[in-house]
Amino acid sequence: MLQAGIIGLPNVGKSTLFNALTRTHNAEASNYPFCTIEPNRAVVSVPDNRLPALNRIAGTGKMIPAAIEFVDIAGLVSGASRGEGLGNRFLSHIREVDALIHIVRCFHDEDIAHAMGSVDPRRDLEVIATELVLADLQSIESQLEKARKKARGLDREAAADVALLERLEAHLDSGRPARTLPGDEGERQRLHHFFLLTAKPLLFACNIEEGDLPGTVGTDLVAGVEDYARTSEGGEVAVVSARFEEELGDLSEEDRKEFLEASGLEQPGSTHLITKTFELLRLGTFFTNNATEARAWSFPMGMKAPQCAGLIHTDFEKGFIKAEVVSWDDLAEAGAFAAARAAGKYRLEGKEYKVSDGDVILFRFN
């Protein structure tokens, strides 16, 4: 299961947001730095309106949604790349995750201490960006030395690594993250082999005051984050109130709905953030159903049918014969499996078929 790491300075609302996303109180949220030391982890269901609709069409009694894992990582401070704060431990936890959710404090509250003494989102963003870039430069220096030794032995792969690492070194040295390095698809694939922190997909989450919820996008602090993301980091921006979301997490479904309506919101910010994170991880969803359950499965976009079958059971991949596929849009329009078949919307796909988001699949295997 792919993981998204929640990062940011101390006291910006990481643990509060983690509790809201997971609807738990597993992460301690206190008004002092480093109240989180070891990462908190939790699996979160991915909201998808297609699943309950499939459940109704299939007439099953159970739904199992797709899921991703969130990891609440300790706060980073200036100098982390040199071991300040939790330093190397913090950076090692970041290396383990597949994408980053950078929580940025976009609210003023004198009762909550700020690690830098004042609220300034752009400065906070630059502090963490600098530390991650410095950590990557240290990693590249080591990797370059090894690659150059191999390249002297006429190793073509090593020579290609050297060329890309040298470009990366200059790019990072200018203060820009690895994810913004221009390159073709082959170079982007090669980039993954270097395990760089700044190459990971990134989403900025602006943590705002509860009172700002109805008009979030126009606030000056959020606008500053959006400008920074657009011009410097290559990441997207989501807006959420961690405190409001945590309060929602303690309510029943009925009370949650009433609370949202009273606040002028159609859905919780956490729902939007989970969906954006799912997209950030470059995942899609395919569906299966049988007599007892309808289920959503997450898969890396571009994966072929046998590999998707293997997500269900390794025997399905080993003995894969065909995939019987209907797109969700076609099934929803038909309103029933039999009607979709009668309309010719079903098709048989082989081993080279790349599964699409929304496919409803029956795998045939030996």
Coordinates of C-alpha atoms in Angstrom, one line a residue:
M1 CA 0.0 0.0 0.0
L2 CA 1.3 3.4 -1.0
Q3 CA 2.0 6.0 1.8
A4 CA 1.7 9.7 2.0
G5 CA 3.8 11.4 4.6
I6 CA 2.5 14.5 6.5
I7 CA 5.4 17.0 7.0
G8 CA 5.8 20.5 8.1
L9 CA 7.3 22.7 10.9
P10 CA 6.4 21.9 14.5
N11 CA 3.0 23.2 15.7
V12 CA 1.4 23.7 12.3
G13 CA -1.4 21.2 12.8
K14 CA 0.1 18.0 11.4
S15 CA -1.1 15.6 14.1
T16 CA -4.4 17.4 14.4
L17 CA -5.0 16.9 10.7
F18 CA -3.8 13.3 10.9
N19 CA -6.4 12.6 13.6
A20 CA -9.0 14.2 11.4
L21 CA -8.1 12.3 8.3
T22 CA -8.1 9.0 10.2
R23 CA -11.0 9.9 12.5
T24 CA -8.9 8.8 15.5
H25 CA -7.0 10.4 18.3
N26 CA -3.9 8.3 17.9
A27 CA -1.6 11.2 17.3
E28 CA -0.8 13.5 20.2
A29 CA -1.5 17.1 19.3
S30 CA 0.1 19.4 21.9
N31 CA 1.3 23.0 22.0
Y32 CA 5.1 22.3 22.0
P33 CA 7.6 21.2 19.4
F34 CA 8.3 17.5 18.7
C35 CA 5.3 16.1 20.5
T36 CA 5.4 13.6 17.7
I37 CA 8.7 11.6 17.6
E38 CA 7.9 8.2 16.1
P39 CA 5.6 8.4 13.1
N40 CA 1.9 7.7 13.6
R41 CA 0.4 5.5 10.8
A42 CA -3.2 4.8 9.7
V43 CA -5.0 3.4 6.7
V44 CA -7.7 5.7 5.3
S45 CA -10.6 4.8 3.0
V46 CA -10.7 6.8 -0.2
P47 CA -14.1 8.4 -0.9
D48 CA -15.6 7.3 -4.2
N49 CA -19.3 7.8 -5.1
R50 CA -19.0 5.1 -7.7
L51 CA -18.7 2.4 -5.1
P52 CA -22.1 2.7 -3.4
A53 CA -23.7 3.1 -6.9
L54 CA -22.0 -0.2 -8.0
N55 CA -23.2 -1.8 -4.8
R56 CA -26.8 -0.8 -5.6
I57 CA -26.5 -2.2 -9.2
A58 CA -24.8 -5.4 -8.0
G59 CA -27.3 -5.9 -5.1
T60 CA -24.5 -6.9 -2.7
G61 CA -24.6 -6.3 1.0
K62 CA -21.0 -5.2 1.6
M63 CA -18.7 -2.4 0.3
I64 CA -14.9 -2.3 0.6
P65 CA -13.4 1.0 -0.5
A66 CA -9.9 1.6 -1.8
A67 CA -7.4 2.8 0.8
I68 CA -4.1 4.6 1.3
E69 CA -1.9 5.0 4.3
F70 CA -1.1 8.3 5.9
V71 CA 2.1 8.8 8.1
D72 CA 2.3 11.7 10.6
I73 CA 6.0 12.6 10.7
A74 CA 7.8 14.7 13.3
G75 CA 8.2 18.4 12.7
L76 CA 11.3 19.6 10.8
V77 CA 13.3 22.6 11.8
S78 CA 16.0 24.7 10.2
G79 CA 19.3 22.7 10.2
A80 CA 17.6 19.3 10.0
S81 CA 20.0 18.3 7.2
R82 CA 22.8 18.9 9.7
G83 CA 21.1 16.9 12.5
E84 CA 19.2 19.7 14.2
G85 CA 15.9 18.8 15.9
L86 CA 15.2 15.2 15.0
G87 CA 17.3 15.7 12.0
N88 CA 18.4 12.4 10.3
R89 CA 15.5 10.5 11.9
F90 CA 13.0 12.9 10.4
L91 CA 14.6 12.7 7.0
S92 CA 14.8 8.9 7.1
H93 CA 11.0 8.8 7.7
I94 CA 10.4 11.0 4.7
R95 CA 12.5 8.7 2.5
E96 CA 10.1 5.8 3.3
V97 CA 6.9 7.4 2.0
D98 CA 5.8 7.8 -1.6
A99 CA 4.4 11.3 -1.6
L100 CA 4.4 14.3 0.7
I101 CA 1.6 16.4 2.2
H102 CA 3.3 19.6 3.4
I103 CA 1.1 21.3 6.1
V104 CA 1.5 25.1 6.2
R105 CA 0.2 27.2 9.0
C106 CA -2.1 29.9 7.6
F107 CA -3.8 31.1 10.7
H108 CA -2.9 33.4 13.7
D109 CA -3.4 32.2 17.2
E110 CA -1.4 33.6 20.1
D111 CA -2.2 30.5 22.2
I112 CA -0.4 28.2 19.8
A113 CA 3.4 28.8 19.7
H114 CA 5.0 29.1 16.3
A115 CA 8.5 27.4 15.9
M116 CA 9.8 30.5 14.0
G117 CA 8.2 33.1 16.3
S118 CA 5.6 34.4 13.8
V119 CA 3.2 33.3 11.1
D120 CA 4.9 33.6 7.6
P121 CA 3.9 30.7 5.3
R122 CA 6.4 31.5 2.5
R123 CA 9.3 31.6 5.0
D124 CA 8.1 28.3 6.5
L125 CA 7.9 26.7 3.1
E126 CA 11.4 27.9 2.2
V127 CA 12.8 26.5 5.5
I128 CA 11.6 23.0 4.7
A129 CA 12.4 23.2 1.0
T130 CA 16.0 24.2 1.8
E131 CA 16.5 21.4 4.3
L132 CA 15.2 18.8 1.8
V133 CA 17.3 20.2 -1.0
L134 CA 20.4 20.1 1.2
A135 CA 19.7 16.5 2.2
D136 CA 19.4 15.6 -1.5
L137 CA 22.7 17.3 -2.3
Q138 CA 24.4 15.2 0.3
S139 CA 22.9 12.1 -1.2
I140 CA 23.8 13.1 -4.8
E141 CA 27.4 13.7 -3.8
S142 CA 27.7 10.2 -2.5
Q143 CA 25.9 8.6 -5.5
L144 CA 27.9 10.6 -8.0
E145 CA 31.2 9.3 -6.5
K146 CA 30.0 5.7 -6.9
A147 CA 28.6 6.2 -10.4
R148 CA 31.7 7.9 -11.7
K149 CA 33.8 4.9 -10.5
K150 CA 31.5 2.5 -12.4
A151 CA 31.5 4.8 -15.5
R152 CA 35.2 4.6 -15.7
G153 CA 34.8 0.9 -16.3
L154 CA 32.7 1.7 -19.4
D155 CA 29.4 0.9 -17.6
R156 CA 26.7 2.6 -19.9
E157 CA 24.1 2.7 -17.2
A158 CA 26.5 4.3 -14.8
A159 CA 27.5 6.9 -17.4
A160 CA 23.8 7.8 -17.9
D161 CA 23.5 8.1 -14.1
V162 CA 26.5 10.4 -13.9
A163 CA 25.1 12.7 -16.6
L164 CA 21.7 13.0 -14.9
L165 CA 23.2 13.3 -11.4
E166 CA 25.4 16.2 -12.5
R167 CA 22.4 18.0 -14.0
L168 CA 20.5 17.3 -10.7
E169 CA 23.3 18.6 -8.6
A170 CA 23.4 21.9 -10.5
H171 CA 19.6 22.1 -10.4
L172 CA 19.4 21.5 -6.6
D173 CA 22.3 23.8 -6.0
S174 CA 20.2 26.6 -7.4
G175 CA 17.6 25.9 -4.7
R176 CA 15.1 24.1 -6.9
P177 CA 13.6 20.6 -6.1
A178 CA 14.4 17.6 -8.2
R179 CA 10.7 17.2 -9.2
T180 CA 11.0 20.4 -11.3
L181 CA 14.1 19.2 -13.3
P182 CA 13.2 19.2 -17.0
G183 CA 13.6 15.9 -18.7
D184 CA 12.1 13.2 -20.9
E185 CA 10.2 10.1 -19.6
G186 CA 13.4 8.0 -19.5
E187 CA 15.1 10.5 -17.3
R188 CA 12.1 10.7 -15.0
Q189 CA 12.1 6.9 -14.6
R190 CA 15.9 7.0 -13.9
L191 CA 15.3 9.8 -11.3
H192 CA 13.3 7.3 -9.2
H193 CA 16.4 5.2 -8.6
F194 CA 18.1 8.0 -6.7
F195 CA 15.5 8.1 -3.9
L196 CA 15.6 11.8 -3.6
L197 CA 13.3 13.6 -1.1
T198 CA 12.5 16.5 -3.4
A199 CA 11.6 14.2 -6.3
K200 CA 8.5 12.9 -4.4
P201 CA 5.1 14.2 -5.5
L202 CA 4.0 17.1 -3.3
L203 CA 0.8 18.6 -2.1
F204 CA 0.6 21.7 0.1
A205 CA -2.2 21.8 2.6
C206 CA -3.0 25.3 4.0
N207 CA -4.2 24.9 7.6
I208 CA -6.6 27.8 8.1
E209 CA -8.8 29.0 10.9
E210 CA -12.3 27.6 11.3
G211 CA -13.8 31.0 10.8
D212 CA -12.1 31.4 7.3
L213 CA -13.7 28.2 5.9
P214 CA -16.5 29.8 3.7
G215 CA -14.0 32.1 1.9
T216 CA -10.7 30.2 2.0
V217 CA -9.2 30.8 -1.4
G218 CA -9.2 34.5 -1.1
T219 CA -7.2 34.8 2.1
D220 CA -3.8 36.5 1.8
L221 CA -1.9 33.7 3.5
V222 CA -3.4 31.0 1.2
A223 CA -2.7 33.1 -1.8
G224 CA 1.0 33.3 -0.8
V225 CA 1.2 29.6 -0.6
E226 CA -0.5 29.2 -4.0
D227 CA 2.0 31.6 -5.5
Y228 CA 4.9 29.8 -4.0
A229 CA 3.7 26.4 -5.2
R230 CA 3.2 27.7 -8.7
T231 CA 6.6 29.5 -9.0
S232 CA 9.0 27.4 -6.9
E233 CA 8.0 23.8 -6.0
G234 CA 5.7 22.4 -8.6
G235 CA 3.1 21.2 -6.1
E236 CA -0.6 21.6 -5.8
V237 CA -2.5 23.3 -3.0
A238 CA -5.5 22.2 -0.9
V239 CA -7.2 24.2 1.9
V240 CA -8.4 22.7 5.1
S241 CA -9.0 23.6 8.8
A242 CA -7.5 20.8 10.8
R243 CA -9.3 21.9 14.0
F244 CA -12.7 21.9 12.2
E245 CA -12.0 18.5 10.6
E246 CA -11.0 17.0 14.0
E247 CA -14.3 18.2 15.5
L248 CA -16.2 16.7 12.6
G249 CA -14.4 13.4 13.2
D250 CA -16.0 13.0 16.6
L251 CA -19.6 13.4 15.3
S252 CA -22.0 10.8 14.0
E253 CA -22.7 10.8 10.2
E254 CA -26.0 12.6 10.8
D255 CA -24.5 15.2 13.0
R256 CA -21.6 15.6 10.6
K257 CA -24.0 16.4 7.8
E258 CA -25.9 19.0 9.8
F259 CA -22.6 20.6 11.0
L260 CA -21.4 20.9 7.4
E261 CA -24.6 22.4 6.2
A262 CA -24.6 24.9 9.1
S263 CA -21.0 25.8 8.1
G264 CA -21.9 26.3 4.4
L265 CA -19.8 23.4 3.2
E266 CA -20.8 20.6 0.8
Q267 CA -18.2 18.1 2.1
P268 CA -15.4 18.0 4.7
G269 CA -12.0 19.4 3.6
S270 CA -10.5 16.1 4.7
T271 CA -12.5 14.3 1.9
H272 CA -11.0 16.7 -0.7
L273 CA -7.5 16.2 0.8
I274 CA -7.8 12.4 0.7
T275 CA -8.9 12.5 -2.9
K276 CA -6.1 14.9 -3.9
T277 CA -3.6 12.6 -2.1
F278 CA -4.9 9.6 -4.0
E279 CA -4.4 11.5 -7.3
L280 CA -1.0 12.7 -6.1
L281 CA 0.1 9.1 -5.7
R282 CA -0.9 8.6 -9.4
L283 CA -3.4 5.9 -8.5
G284 CA -6.5 4.8 -10.2
T285 CA -9.4 2.6 -9.1
F286 CA -10.9 -0.5 -10.7
F287 CA -13.9 -2.3 -9.3
T288 CA -14.9 -5.9 -8.7
N289 CA -18.1 -7.5 -7.4
N290 CA -19.5 -10.9 -6.5
A291 CA -22.5 -12.2 -4.7
T292 CA -21.4 -10.8 -1.3
E293 CA -19.4 -7.6 -1.9
A294 CA -18.6 -4.7 -4.2
R295 CA -15.0 -3.6 -3.9
A296 CA -12.7 -0.8 -5.1
W297 CA -9.1 -1.5 -5.7
S298 CA -6.3 1.1 -6.1
F299 CA -3.6 0.6 -8.7
P300 CA -0.8 2.6 -10.2
M301 CA -2.0 4.2 -13.4
G302 CA -0.5 2.3 -16.4
M303 CA -0.6 -1.1 -14.8
K304 CA -1.7 -4.0 -17.1
A305 CA -4.5 -6.4 -16.4
P306 CA -2.5 -9.4 -15.1
Q307 CA -0.7 -7.2 -12.6
C308 CA -4.1 -5.7 -11.4
A309 CA -5.4 -9.2 -11.1
G310 CA -2.4 -10.0 -8.9
L311 CA -3.5 -7.2 -6.5
I312 CA -6.5 -9.5 -5.7
H313 CA -4.5 -12.7 -5.4
T314 CA -1.1 -13.8 -6.8
D315 CA -2.8 -16.9 -8.4
F316 CA -5.0 -14.5 -10.5
E317 CA -1.8 -13.1 -12.1
K318 CA -0.1 -16.4 -12.5
G319 CA -3.1 -18.0 -14.2
F320 CA -4.4 -14.9 -16.0
I321 CA -6.4 -15.7 -19.2
K322 CA -8.6 -12.7 -19.9
A323 CA -10.3 -9.7 -18.2
E324 CA -14.0 -9.1 -18.8
V325 CA -14.3 -5.4 -18.7
V326 CA -17.0 -2.7 -18.7
S327 CA -16.3 0.9 -18.0
W328 CA -18.1 2.4 -15.0
D329 CA -19.7 5.1 -17.2
D330 CA -21.2 2.5 -19.5
L331 CA -22.5 0.4 -16.7
A332 CA -24.0 3.4 -14.9
E333 CA -25.7 4.5 -18.1
A334 CA -27.1 1.0 -18.7
G335 CA -28.2 0.7 -15.1
A336 CA -27.7 -3.0 -14.9
F337 CA -25.1 -5.6 -15.8
A338 CA -27.5 -7.4 -18.2
A339 CA -28.4 -4.2 -20.0
A340 CA -24.7 -3.3 -20.4
R341 CA -24.1 -6.7 -22.0
A342 CA -27.1 -6.4 -24.2
A343 CA -25.8 -3.0 -25.4
G344 CA -22.4 -4.5 -26.3
K345 CA -20.5 -2.5 -23.7
Y346 CA -18.6 -5.5 -22.3
R347 CA -15.3 -6.5 -23.9
L348 CA -12.6 -9.2 -23.3
E349 CA -9.1 -7.8 -22.8
G350 CA -5.8 -9.7 -22.8
K351 CA -2.4 -9.5 -21.1
E352 CA -1.4 -6.2 -22.7
Y353 CA -4.5 -4.3 -21.7
K354 CA -3.8 -1.2 -19.5
V355 CA -6.5 -0.9 -16.9
S356 CA -8.4 2.4 -16.9
D357 CA -9.7 4.2 -13.9
G358 CA -13.3 3.1 -13.4
D359 CA -13.1 -0.2 -15.1
V360 CA -15.4 -2.9 -13.6
I361 CA -13.6 -6.2 -14.1
L362 CA -14.2 -9.9 -13.9
F363 CA -10.8 -11.7 -14.2
R364 CA -10.7 -15.1 -15.8
F365 CA -7.8 -17.3 -14.7
N366 CA -6.7 -20.9 -14.7

